[in-house]
mmCIF file of C-alpha atoms in Angstrom:
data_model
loop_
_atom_site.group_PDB
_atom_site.id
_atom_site.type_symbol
_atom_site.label_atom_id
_atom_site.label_comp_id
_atom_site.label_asym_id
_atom_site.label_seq_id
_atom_site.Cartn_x
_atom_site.Cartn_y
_atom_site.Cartn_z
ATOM 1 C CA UNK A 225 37.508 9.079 -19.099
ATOM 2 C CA UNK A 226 36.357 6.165 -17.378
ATOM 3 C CA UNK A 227 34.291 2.916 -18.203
ATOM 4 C CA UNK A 228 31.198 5.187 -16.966
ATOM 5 C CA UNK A 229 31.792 7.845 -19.193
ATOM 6 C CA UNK A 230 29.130 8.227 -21.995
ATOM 7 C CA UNK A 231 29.322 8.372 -25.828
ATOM 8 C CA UNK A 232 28.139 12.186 -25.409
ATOM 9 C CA UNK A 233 30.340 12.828 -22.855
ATOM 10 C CA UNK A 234 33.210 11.956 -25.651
ATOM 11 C CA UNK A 235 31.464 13.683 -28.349
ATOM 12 C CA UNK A 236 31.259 17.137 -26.133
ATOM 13 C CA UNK A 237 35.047 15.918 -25.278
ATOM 14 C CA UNK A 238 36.168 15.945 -29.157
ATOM 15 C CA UNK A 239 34.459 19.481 -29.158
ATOM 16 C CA UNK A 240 35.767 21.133 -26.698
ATOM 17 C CA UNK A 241 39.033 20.223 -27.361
ATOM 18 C CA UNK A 242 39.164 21.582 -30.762
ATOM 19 C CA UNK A 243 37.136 24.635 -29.508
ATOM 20 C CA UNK A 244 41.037 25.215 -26.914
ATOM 21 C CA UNK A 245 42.783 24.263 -30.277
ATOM 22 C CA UNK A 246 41.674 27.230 -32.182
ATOM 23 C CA UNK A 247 41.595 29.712 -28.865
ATOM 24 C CA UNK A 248 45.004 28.431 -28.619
ATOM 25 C CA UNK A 249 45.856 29.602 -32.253
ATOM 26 C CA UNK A 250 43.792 33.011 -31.702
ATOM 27 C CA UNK A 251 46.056 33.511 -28.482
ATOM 28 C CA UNK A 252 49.418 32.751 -30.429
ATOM 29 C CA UNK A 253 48.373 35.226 -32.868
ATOM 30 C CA UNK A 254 47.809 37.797 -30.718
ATOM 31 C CA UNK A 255 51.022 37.094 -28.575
ATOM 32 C CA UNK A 256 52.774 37.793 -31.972
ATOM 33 C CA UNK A 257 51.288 40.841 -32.565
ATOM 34 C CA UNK A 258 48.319 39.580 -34.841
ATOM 35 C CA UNK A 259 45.082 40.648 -33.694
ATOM 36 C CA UNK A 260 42.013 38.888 -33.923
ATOM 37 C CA UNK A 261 38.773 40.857 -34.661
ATOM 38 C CA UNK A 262 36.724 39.031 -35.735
ATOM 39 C CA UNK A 263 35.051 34.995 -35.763
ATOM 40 C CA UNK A 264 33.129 34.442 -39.116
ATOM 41 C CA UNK A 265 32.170 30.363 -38.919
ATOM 42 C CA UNK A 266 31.393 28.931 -42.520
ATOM 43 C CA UNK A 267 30.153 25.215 -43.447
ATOM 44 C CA UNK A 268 27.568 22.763 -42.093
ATOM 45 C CA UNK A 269 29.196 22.426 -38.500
ATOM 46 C CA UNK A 270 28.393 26.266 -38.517
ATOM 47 C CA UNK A 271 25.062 26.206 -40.292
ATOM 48 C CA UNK A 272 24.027 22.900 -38.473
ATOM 49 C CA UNK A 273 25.203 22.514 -34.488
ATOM 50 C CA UNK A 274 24.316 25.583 -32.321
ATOM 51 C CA UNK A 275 25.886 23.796 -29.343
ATOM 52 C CA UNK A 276 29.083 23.590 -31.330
ATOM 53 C CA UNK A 277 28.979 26.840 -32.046
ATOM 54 C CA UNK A 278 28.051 28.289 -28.669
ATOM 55 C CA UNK A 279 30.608 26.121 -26.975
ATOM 56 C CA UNK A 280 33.234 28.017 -29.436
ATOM 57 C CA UNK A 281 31.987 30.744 -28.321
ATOM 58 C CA UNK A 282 32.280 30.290 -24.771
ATOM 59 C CA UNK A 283 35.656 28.711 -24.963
ATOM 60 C CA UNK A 284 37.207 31.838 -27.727
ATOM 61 C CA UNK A 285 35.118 34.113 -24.775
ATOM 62 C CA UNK A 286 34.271 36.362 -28.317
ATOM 63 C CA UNK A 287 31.225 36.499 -30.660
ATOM 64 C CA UNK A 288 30.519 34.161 -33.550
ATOM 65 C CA UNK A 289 28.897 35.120 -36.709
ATOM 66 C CA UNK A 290 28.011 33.027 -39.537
ATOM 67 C CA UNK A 291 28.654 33.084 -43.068
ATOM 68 C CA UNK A 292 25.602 34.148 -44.881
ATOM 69 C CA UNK A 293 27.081 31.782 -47.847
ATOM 70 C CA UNK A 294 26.778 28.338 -47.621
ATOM 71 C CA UNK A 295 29.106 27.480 -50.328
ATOM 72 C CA UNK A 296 31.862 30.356 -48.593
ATOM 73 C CA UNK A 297 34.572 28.444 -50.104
ATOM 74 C CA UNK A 298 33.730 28.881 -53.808
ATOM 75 C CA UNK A 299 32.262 32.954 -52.928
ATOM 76 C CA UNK A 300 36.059 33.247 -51.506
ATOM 77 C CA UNK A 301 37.221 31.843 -54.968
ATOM 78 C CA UNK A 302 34.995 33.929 -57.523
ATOM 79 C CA UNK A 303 35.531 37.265 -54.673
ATOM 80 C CA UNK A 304 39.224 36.169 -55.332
ATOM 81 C CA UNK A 305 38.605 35.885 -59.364
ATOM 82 C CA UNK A 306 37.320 39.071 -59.648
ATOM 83 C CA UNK A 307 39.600 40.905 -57.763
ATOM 84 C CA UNK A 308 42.540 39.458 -60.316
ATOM 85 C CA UNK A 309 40.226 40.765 -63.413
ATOM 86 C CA UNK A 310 40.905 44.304 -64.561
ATOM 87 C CA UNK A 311 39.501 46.685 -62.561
ATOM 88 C CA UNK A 312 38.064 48.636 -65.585
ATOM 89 C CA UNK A 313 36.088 45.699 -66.512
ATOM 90 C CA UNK A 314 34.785 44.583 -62.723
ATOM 91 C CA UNK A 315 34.422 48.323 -61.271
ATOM 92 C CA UNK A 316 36.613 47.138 -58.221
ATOM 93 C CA UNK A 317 39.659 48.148 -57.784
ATOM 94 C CA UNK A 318 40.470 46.117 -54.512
ATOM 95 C CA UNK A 319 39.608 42.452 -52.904
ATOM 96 C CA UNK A 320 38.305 44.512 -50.277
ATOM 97 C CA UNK A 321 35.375 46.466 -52.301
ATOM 98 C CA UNK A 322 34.553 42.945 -53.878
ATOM 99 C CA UNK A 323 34.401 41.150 -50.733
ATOM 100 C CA UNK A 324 32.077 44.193 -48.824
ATOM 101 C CA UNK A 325 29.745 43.900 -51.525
ATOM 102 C CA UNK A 326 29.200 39.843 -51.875
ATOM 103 C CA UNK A 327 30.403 38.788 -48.583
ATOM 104 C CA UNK A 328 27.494 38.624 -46.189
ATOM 105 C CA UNK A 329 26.726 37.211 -42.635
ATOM 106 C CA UNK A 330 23.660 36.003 -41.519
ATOM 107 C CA UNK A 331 21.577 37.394 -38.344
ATOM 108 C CA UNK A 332 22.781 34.777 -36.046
ATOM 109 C CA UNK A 333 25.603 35.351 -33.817
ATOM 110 C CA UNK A 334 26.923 33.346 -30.925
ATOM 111 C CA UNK A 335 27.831 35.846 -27.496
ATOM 112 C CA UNK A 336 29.650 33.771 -25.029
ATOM 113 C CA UNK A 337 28.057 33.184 -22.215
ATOM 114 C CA UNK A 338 30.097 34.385 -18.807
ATOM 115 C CA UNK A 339 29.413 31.634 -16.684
ATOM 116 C CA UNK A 340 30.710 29.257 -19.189
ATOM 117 C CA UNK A 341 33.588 31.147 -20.249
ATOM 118 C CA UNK A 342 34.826 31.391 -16.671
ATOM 119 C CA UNK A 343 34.682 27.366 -16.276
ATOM 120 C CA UNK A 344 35.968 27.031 -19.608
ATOM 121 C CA UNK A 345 39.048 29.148 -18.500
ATOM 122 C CA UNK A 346 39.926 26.973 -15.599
ATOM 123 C CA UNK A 347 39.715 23.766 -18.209
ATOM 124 C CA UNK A 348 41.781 25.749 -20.620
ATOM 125 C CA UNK A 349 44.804 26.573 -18.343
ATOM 126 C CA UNK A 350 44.591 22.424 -17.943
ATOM 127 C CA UNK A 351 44.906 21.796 -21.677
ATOM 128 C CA UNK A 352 47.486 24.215 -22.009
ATOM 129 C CA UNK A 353 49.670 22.463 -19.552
ATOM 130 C CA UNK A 354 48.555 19.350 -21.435
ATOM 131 C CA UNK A 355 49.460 20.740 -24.917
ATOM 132 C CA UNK A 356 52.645 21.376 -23.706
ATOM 133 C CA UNK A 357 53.610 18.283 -21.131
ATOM 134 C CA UNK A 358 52.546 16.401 -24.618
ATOM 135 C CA UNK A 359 53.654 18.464 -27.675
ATOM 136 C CA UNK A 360 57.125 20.736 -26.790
ATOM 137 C CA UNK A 361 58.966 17.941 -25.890
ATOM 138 C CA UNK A 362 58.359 18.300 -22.144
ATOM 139 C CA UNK A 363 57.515 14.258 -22.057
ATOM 140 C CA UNK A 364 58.766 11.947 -25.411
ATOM 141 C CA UNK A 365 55.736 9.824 -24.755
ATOM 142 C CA UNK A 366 53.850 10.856 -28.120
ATOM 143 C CA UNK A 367 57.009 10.321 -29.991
ATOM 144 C CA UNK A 368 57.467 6.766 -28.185
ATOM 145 C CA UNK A 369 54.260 5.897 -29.306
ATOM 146 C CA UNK A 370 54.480 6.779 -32.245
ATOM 147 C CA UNK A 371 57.342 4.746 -33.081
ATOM 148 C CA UNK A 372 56.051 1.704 -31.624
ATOM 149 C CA UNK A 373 53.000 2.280 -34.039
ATOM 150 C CA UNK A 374 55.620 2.288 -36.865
ATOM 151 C CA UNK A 375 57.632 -0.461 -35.902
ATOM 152 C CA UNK A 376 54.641 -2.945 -35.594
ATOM 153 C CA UNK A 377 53.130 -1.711 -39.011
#
């Protein structure tokens, strides 16, 4: 960043970086044996900002679908409801059943794009060395700073 740099600049900054956040998760997932199948994006970010989503996309380098509810929250909550009901009285005997029949996606889906999945791997390897220079104690700075905050509040 630099006194030339531009509020969008920023903005597609703040994105980005959260878009290496969650790879980051997806990859310590998988490193732990967890796999990751699928991306389902809920809410207004996902409803509202195709750039968002295509940048997630591109950075994850896997598809995103979108929730075909856009209240996915409370669906989770009744699917969840049900599913603790008696069976006899829902016809469901799993979360599973209840969630194939209300759940639903909607037509669009976000492919990552190659071109910007390969640049986005070169910036990722940098905020990986970043995550870690800053946040597994390979520099105290963070914590420094952090105290200083406290001390002066």
């Amino acid at each position: 960043m630099t006194l030339l740099t531009k509020p969008e600049e920023i903005y597609r900054a703040l994105i980005e970086a959260t878009a290496y956040g969650t790879r980051q998760i997806i990859e310590a997932f998988e490193s732990a044996g967890v796999p990751v199948n699928h991306l389902i994006a809920a809410g207004g970010i996902a409803e509202k900002d195709p750039m968002t989503m295509q940048i997630y996309a591109d950075v994850c380098k896997r598809p995103i679908h979108i929730s075909g509810s856009p209240q996915s929250g409370a669906l989770g909550s009744a699917i969840f409801g049900i599913a603790a009901a008696d069976p006899k009285r829902t016809g469901y005997d799993n979360v599973h059943q209840i969630a194939h029949k209300l759940g639903k996606l909607k037509d669009v889906v976000y492919q990552p794009i190659l071109k910007n999945s390969t640049i986005y791997d070169s910036l990722f390897a940098e905020y990986q060395q970043l995550h870690d220079y800053f946040g597994k104690d390979g520099n105290q700075v963070m914590k420094r700073l952090k105290k200083i905050k406290m001390q002066y509040k």
